[in-house]
Structures are given as structure tokens and as C-alpha cells.
Short mmCIF file of C-alpha atoms in Angstrom, two decimals:
data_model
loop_
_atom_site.label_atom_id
_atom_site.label_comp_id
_atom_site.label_asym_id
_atom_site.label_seq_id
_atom_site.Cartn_x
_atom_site.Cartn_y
_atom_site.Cartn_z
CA UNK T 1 -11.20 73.16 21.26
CA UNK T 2 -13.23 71.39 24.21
CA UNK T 3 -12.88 73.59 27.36
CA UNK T 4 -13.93 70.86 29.78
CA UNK T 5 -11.29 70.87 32.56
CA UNK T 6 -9.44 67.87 33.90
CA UNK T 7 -11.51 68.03 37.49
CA UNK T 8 -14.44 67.95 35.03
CA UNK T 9 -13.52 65.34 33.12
CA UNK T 10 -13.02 63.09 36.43
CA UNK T 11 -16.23 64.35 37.72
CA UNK T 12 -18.22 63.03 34.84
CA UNK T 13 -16.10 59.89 34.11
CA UNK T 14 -14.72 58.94 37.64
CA UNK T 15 -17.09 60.36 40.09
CA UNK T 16 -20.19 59.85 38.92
CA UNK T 17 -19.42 56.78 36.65
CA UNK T 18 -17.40 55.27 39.33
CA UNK T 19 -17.90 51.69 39.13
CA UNK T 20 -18.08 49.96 35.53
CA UNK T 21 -18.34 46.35 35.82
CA UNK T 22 -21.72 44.68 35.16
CA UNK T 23 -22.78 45.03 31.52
CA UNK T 24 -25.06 47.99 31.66
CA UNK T 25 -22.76 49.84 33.68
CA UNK T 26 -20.06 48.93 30.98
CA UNK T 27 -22.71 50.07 28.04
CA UNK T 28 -23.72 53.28 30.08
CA UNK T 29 -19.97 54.33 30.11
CA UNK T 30 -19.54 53.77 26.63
CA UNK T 31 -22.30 55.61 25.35
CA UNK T 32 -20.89 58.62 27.55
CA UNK T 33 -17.73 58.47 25.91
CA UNK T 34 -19.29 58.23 21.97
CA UNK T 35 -21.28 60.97 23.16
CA UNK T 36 -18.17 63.30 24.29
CA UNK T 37 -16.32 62.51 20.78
CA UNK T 38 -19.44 63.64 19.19
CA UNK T 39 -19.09 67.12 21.04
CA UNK T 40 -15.52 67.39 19.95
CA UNK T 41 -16.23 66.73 16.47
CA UNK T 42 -15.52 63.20 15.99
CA UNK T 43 -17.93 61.50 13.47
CA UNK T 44 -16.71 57.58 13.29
CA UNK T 45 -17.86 56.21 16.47
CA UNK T 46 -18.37 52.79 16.90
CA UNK T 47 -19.29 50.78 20.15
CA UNK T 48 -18.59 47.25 19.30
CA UNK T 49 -18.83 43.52 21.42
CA UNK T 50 -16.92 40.64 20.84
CA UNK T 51 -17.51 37.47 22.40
CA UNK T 52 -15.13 34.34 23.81
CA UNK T 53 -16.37 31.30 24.88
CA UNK T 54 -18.37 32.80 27.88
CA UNK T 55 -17.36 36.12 27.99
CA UNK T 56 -18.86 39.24 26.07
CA UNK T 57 -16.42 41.96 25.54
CA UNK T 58 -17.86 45.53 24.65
CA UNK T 59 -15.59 48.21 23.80
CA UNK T 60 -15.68 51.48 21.67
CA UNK T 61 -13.31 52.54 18.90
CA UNK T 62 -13.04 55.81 17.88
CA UNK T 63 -11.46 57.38 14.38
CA UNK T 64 -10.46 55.46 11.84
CA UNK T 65 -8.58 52.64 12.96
CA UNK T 66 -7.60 50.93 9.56
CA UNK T 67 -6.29 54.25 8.08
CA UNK T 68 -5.08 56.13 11.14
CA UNK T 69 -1.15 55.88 11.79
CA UNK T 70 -1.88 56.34 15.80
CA UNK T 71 -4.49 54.04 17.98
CA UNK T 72 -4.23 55.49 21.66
CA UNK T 73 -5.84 53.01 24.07
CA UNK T 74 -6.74 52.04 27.39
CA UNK T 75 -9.40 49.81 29.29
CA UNK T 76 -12.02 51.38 31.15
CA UNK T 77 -13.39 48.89 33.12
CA UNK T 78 -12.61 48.90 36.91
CA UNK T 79 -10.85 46.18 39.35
CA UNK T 80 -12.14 44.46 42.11
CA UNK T 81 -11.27 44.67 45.65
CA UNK T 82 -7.58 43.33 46.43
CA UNK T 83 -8.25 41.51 49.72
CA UNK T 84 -4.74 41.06 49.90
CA UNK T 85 -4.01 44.75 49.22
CA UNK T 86 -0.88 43.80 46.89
CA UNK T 87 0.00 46.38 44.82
CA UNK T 88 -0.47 46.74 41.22
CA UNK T 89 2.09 47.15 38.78
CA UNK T 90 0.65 48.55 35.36
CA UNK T 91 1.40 46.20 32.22
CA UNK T 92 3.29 43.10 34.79
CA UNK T 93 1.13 40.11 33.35
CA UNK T 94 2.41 37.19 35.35
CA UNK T 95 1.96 39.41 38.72
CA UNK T 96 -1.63 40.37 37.20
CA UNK T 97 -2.58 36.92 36.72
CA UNK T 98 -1.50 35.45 39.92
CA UNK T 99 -3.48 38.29 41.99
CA UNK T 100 -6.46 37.87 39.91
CA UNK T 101 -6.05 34.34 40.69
CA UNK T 102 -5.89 34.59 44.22
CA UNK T 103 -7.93 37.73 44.57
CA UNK T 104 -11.23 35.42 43.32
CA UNK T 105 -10.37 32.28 45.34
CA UNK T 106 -10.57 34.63 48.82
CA UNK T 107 -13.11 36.47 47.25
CA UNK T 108 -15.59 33.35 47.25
CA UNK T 109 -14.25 31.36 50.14
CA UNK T 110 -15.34 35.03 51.95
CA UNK T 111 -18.73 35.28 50.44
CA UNK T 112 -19.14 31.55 50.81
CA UNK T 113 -18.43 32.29 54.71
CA UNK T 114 -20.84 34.49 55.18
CA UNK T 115 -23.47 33.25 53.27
CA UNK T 116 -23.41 30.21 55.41
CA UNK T 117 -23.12 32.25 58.86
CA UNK T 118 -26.18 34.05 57.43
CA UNK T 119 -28.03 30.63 56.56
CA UNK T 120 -27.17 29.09 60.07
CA UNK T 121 -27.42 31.99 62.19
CA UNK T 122 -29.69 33.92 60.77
CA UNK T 123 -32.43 32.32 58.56
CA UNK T 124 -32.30 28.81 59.62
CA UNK T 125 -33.56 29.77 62.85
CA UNK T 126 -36.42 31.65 61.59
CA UNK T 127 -37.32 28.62 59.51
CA UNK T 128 -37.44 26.22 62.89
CA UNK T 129 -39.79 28.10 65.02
CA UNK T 130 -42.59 26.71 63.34
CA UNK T 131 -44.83 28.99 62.47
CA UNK T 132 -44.68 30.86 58.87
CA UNK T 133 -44.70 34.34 59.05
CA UNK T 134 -43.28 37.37 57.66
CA UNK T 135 -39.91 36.55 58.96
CA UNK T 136 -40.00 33.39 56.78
CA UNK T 137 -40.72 35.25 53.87
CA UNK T 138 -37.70 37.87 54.89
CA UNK T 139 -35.72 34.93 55.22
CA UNK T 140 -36.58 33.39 52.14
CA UNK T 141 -35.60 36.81 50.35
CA UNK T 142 -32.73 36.91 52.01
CA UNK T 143 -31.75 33.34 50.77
CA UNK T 144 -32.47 34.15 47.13
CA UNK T 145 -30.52 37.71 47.82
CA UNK T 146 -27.48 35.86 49.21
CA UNK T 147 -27.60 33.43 46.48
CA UNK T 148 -27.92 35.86 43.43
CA UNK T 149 -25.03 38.29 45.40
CA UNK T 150 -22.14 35.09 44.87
CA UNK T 151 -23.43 34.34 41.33
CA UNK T 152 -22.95 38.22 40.58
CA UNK T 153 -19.64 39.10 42.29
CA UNK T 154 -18.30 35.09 41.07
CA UNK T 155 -19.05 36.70 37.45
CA UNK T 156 -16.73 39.44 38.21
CA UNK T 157 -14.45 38.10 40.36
CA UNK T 158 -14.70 39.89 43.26
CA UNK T 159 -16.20 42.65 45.22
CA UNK T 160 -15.91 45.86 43.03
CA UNK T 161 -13.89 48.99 44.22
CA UNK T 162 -14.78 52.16 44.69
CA UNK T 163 -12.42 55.45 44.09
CA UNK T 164 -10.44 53.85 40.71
CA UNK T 165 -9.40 57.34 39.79
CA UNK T 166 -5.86 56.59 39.23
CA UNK T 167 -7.25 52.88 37.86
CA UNK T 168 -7.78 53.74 35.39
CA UNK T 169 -10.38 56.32 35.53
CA UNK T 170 -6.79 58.87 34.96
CA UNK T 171 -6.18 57.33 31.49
CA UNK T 172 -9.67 57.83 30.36
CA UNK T 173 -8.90 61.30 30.95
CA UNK T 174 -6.07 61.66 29.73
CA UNK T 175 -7.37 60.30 26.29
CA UNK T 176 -10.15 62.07 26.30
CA UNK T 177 -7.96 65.78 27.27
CA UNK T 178 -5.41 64.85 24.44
CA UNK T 179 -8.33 63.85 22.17
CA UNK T 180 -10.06 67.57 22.87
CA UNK T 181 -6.95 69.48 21.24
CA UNK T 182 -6.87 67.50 18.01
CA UNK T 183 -7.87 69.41 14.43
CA UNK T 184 -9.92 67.91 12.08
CA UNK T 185 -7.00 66.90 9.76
CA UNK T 186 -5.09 65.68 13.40
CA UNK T 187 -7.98 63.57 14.01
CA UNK T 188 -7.43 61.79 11.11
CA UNK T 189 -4.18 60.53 11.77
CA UNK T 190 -5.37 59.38 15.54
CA UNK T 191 -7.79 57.06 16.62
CA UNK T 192 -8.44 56.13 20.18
CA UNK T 193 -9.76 52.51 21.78
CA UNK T 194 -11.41 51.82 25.17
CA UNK T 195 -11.74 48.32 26.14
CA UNK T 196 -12.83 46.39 28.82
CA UNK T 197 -11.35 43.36 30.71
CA UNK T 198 -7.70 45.31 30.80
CA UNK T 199 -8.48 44.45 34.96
CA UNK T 200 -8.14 40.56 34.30
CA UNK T 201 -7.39 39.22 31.49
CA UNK T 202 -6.93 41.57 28.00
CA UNK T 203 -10.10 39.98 26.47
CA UNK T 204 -10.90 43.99 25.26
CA UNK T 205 -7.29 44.24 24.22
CA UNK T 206 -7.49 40.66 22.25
CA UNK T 207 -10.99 41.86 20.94
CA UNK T 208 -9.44 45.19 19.30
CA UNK T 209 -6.60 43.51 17.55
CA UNK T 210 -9.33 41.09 15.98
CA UNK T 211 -11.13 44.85 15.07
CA UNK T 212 -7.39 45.24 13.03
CA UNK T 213 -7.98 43.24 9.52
CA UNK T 214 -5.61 44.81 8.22
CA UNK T 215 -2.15 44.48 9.40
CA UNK T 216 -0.21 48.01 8.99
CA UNK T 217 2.55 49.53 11.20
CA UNK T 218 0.01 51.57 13.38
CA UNK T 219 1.73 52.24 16.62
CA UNK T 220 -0.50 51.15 19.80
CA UNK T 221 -0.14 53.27 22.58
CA UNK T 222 -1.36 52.01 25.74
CA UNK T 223 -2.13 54.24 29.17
CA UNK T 224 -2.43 53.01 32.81
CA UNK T 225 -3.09 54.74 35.54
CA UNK T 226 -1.15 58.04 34.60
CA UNK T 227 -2.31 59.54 37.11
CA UNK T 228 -0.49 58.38 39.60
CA UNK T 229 2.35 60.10 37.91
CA UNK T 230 6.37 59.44 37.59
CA UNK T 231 5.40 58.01 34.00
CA UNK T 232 7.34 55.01 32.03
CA UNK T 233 7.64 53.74 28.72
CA UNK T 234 8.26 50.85 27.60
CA UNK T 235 8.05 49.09 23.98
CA UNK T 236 7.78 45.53 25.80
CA UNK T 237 6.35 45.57 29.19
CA UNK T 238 3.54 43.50 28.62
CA UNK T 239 4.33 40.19 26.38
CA UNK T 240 0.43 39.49 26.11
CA UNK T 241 0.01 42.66 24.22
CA UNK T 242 3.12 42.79 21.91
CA UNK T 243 1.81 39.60 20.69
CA UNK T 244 -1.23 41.07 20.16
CA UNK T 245 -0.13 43.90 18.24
CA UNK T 246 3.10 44.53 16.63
CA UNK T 247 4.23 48.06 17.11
CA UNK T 248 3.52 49.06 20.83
CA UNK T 249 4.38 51.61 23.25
CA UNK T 250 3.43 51.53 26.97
CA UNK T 251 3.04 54.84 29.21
CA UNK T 252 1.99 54.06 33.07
CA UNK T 253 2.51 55.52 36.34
CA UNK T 254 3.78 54.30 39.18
CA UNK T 255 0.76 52.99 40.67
CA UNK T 256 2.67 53.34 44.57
CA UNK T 257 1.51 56.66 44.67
CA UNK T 258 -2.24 55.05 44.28
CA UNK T 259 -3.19 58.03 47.43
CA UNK T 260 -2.09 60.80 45.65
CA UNK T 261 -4.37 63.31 45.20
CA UNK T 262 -2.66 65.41 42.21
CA UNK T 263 -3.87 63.62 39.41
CA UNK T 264 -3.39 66.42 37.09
CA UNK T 265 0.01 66.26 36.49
CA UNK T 266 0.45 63.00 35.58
CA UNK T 267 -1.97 63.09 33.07
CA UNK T 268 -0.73 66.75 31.71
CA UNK T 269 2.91 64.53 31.71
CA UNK T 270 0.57 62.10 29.70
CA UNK T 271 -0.50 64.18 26.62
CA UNK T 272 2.83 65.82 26.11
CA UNK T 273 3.98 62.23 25.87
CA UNK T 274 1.30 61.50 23.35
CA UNK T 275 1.54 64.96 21.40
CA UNK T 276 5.39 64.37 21.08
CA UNK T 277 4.26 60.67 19.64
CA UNK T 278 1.50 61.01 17.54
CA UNK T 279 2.00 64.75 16.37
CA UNK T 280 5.96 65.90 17.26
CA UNK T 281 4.90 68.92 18.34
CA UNK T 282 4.16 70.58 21.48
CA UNK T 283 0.67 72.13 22.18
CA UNK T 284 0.61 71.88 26.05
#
């Protein structure tokens, strides 16, 4: 048994990984996840990318996921910042879609803003005195800076957040905790998923149930920010994802408590919940 600690776990996977938007930092995440199964004793590891139209989604599975009876899941990606600082409410897809939606508009129109008070202000000025300098080539840098900051953040939507402990960094961790007290013959019967997108619009989610050939009656479990404790369940809570995969059970916190600094027992709450679902016994 792996005898890395919770506060461990969220150093390694929340503090220090903190941020996993762009691609690399997406890839970099992954690879530290495969890399903890390994130590555990997992040997099917797969990191996998699926693309849709524009998008590339890159997520890992771990286990068997054709022959296990048990996928545990959750996206590991992290949000963007709510300008409108709405609350979130784990596995509510209309109210996800709509912030998104207006999260990115204000997003722009504010980068927009101060890309032009930085043009007219700032750099145009430079440019009019007449005489080309090193302030001209500043300003020129700048420009292109400016420029390549709204193609980046239009990409993802936003600004990214920092902190995401509780979202979702506290589901990774709980997945990876429960993961740590399987056997070998346990490990067989479970197999975990981390996808991306889960902070807009399922693409990881849609990309795993394409990774499912086979339909069987595999029960999906899906985590959201546990940590925040005061855990539900739910069979239906997200229509998006029970259309996506048949036999489904939700656990999430109650993300009000997103300034709670316990995280521990809402994930502890978590794997009993998953060791009373996947194995019917109690090991915590």
C-alpha cells in the first residue's frame, strides 16, 4: 500500500501542478499521474487524445476498461476565472453552459479593452515621436505580446485560475488515495479515467465513452470537487453524461464551501463512498 498522504498528494498534484490548461501543461499532468499508477503497481496505462473538429482532447485511462466492472473518473483540467464570480454547481449542465458562455464573452471584451488602452496609450505614442528607437522596438514587442496573450486565453476561454484545489484538484486525489489501497486482484475489477474539458464542455468525457467499444454494464462513477465536502449522489444529475454512458453514478460536494480549508474529509467521505461501490467493504 502507497503511504503518500493526502497533503502530499495535493502538494504534488495541486500545488505544484496548479494550473493545467495549455497542452503541455495538460501532457505534463498526465504523465505524472501514469507515473504514480506505475508506483502503485498498475501496469495498463494508457495516455490517449481524441480529436473534434478543432479541439484535441488528451486524457489517460487506467486498468482495464473493457473488462473492469468499475471505471472511476473525473476531469483534471482546471477552469478559468469567473469574472462574474457565480458559483459552480458540480454536474448542473445548462448552468455550466450559460457561465461558460458568458464567462468568455467578458473575458474578451476585457482583454480586448485593454489591449486597445495599451495600443492608444501606450505604444501608439511611442510610434509618433518620430524617431525609432528602443522604445519602438519595446513597443513593437509589446504589440506582438498583446496580440499572442488574446489568441492564447480566446483558446481557453478565459484567464486561468489559480488555487483549484477543491476544482477539481480534490477528486484527483481522491482517485488517486482510493486507487493506492487496491490489491492486485481489486485492481482488476477497477479502472480509473482522467479527462480533460470536464471545465466546459465534456469533450474528455465524450472522448472516453468513444474509448468504450464495447457496450457492458460498467458503472461510471464520476467525482467533483469532493473536497469541498457535504457529498451527493445522484444517478442523473448530469443529462450530457447519462447519455454518454449508461450506468452512472455522480458523487460531488457542495462547491459553496469553495474556502474551506479541510479538504481531507471530504475526500476520506469520498473513498468510503467508492469502497462501499466498487468493493462493499470497508477499508477506511
Amino acid at each position: 500500500m502507497d503511504k503518500t498522504t493526502i497533503k502530499e498528494l495535493f502538494m504534488t498534484f495541486g500545488i505544484v501542478n496548479n494550473v493545467r490548461i495549455t497542452k503541455n501543461q495538460k501532457l505534463r499532468y498526465l504523465t505524472i499521474i501514469k507515473q504514480y499508477f506505475e508506483n502503485i503497481g498498475f501496469e495498463k496505462i494508457d495516455i490517449l487524445k481524441y480529436k473534434v473538429i478543432k479541439k484535441r482532447s488528451h486524457f489517460s485511462v487506467i486498468g482495464d476498461i473493457e473488462k473492469a466492472d468499475y471505471i472511476v473518473s473525473t476531469y483534471y483540467d482546471t477552469p478559468v476565472f469567473n469574472l462574474l464570480r457565480q458559483t459552480y454547481e458540480p454536474f448542473n449542465d445548462d448552468r455550466r453552459k450559460s457561465q461558460n458562455s458568458m464567462n468568455y464573452i467578458l473575458s474578451m471584451i476585457l482583454i480586448t479593452t485593454i489591449m486597445l488602452l495599451a495600443t492608444f496609450f501606450i505604444i501608439l505614442p511611442i510610434y509618433q515621436d518620430g524617431v525609432f528607437g528602443l522604445k519602438d522596438i519595446l513597443a513593437s514587442l509589446m504589440s506582438i505580446s498583446l496580440l499572442a496573450l488574446i489568441i492564447k486565453f480566446s483558446r481557453v476561454g478565459g484567464f486561468p485560475t489559480f488555487g483549484n484545489l477543491i476544482r477539481n484538484t480534490s477528486s484527483v486525489v481522491a482517485i488517486l488515495k482510493f486507487a493506492s489501497l487496491l490489491s492486485p486482484k481489486e485492481q482488476k475489477r477497477v479502472a480509473f479515467a482522467f479527462v480533460d474539458y470536464g471545465c466546459e464542455d465534456y469533450l474528455g468525457y465524450y472522448a472516453l465513452s468513444k474509448e468504450l467499444v464495447q457496450k457492458r454494464n460498467q458503472k461510471i462513477i464520476f467525482l467533483d470537487c469532493v473536497g469541498a465536502g457535504n457529498l451527493s449522489q445522484s444517478n442523473t444529475k448530469s443529462e450530457i453524461l447519462t447519455s454518454y454512458f449508461e450506468h452512472s453514478l455522480f458523487v460531488y460536494g457542495d462547491f459553496k464551501n469553495e474556502k474551506k480549508q479541510d479538504y481531507e474529509e471530504g475526500i476520506e467521505a469520498s473513498i468510503k463512498i467508492l469502497i462501499n461501490e466498487t468493493l462493499k467493504k470497508s477499508k477506511v
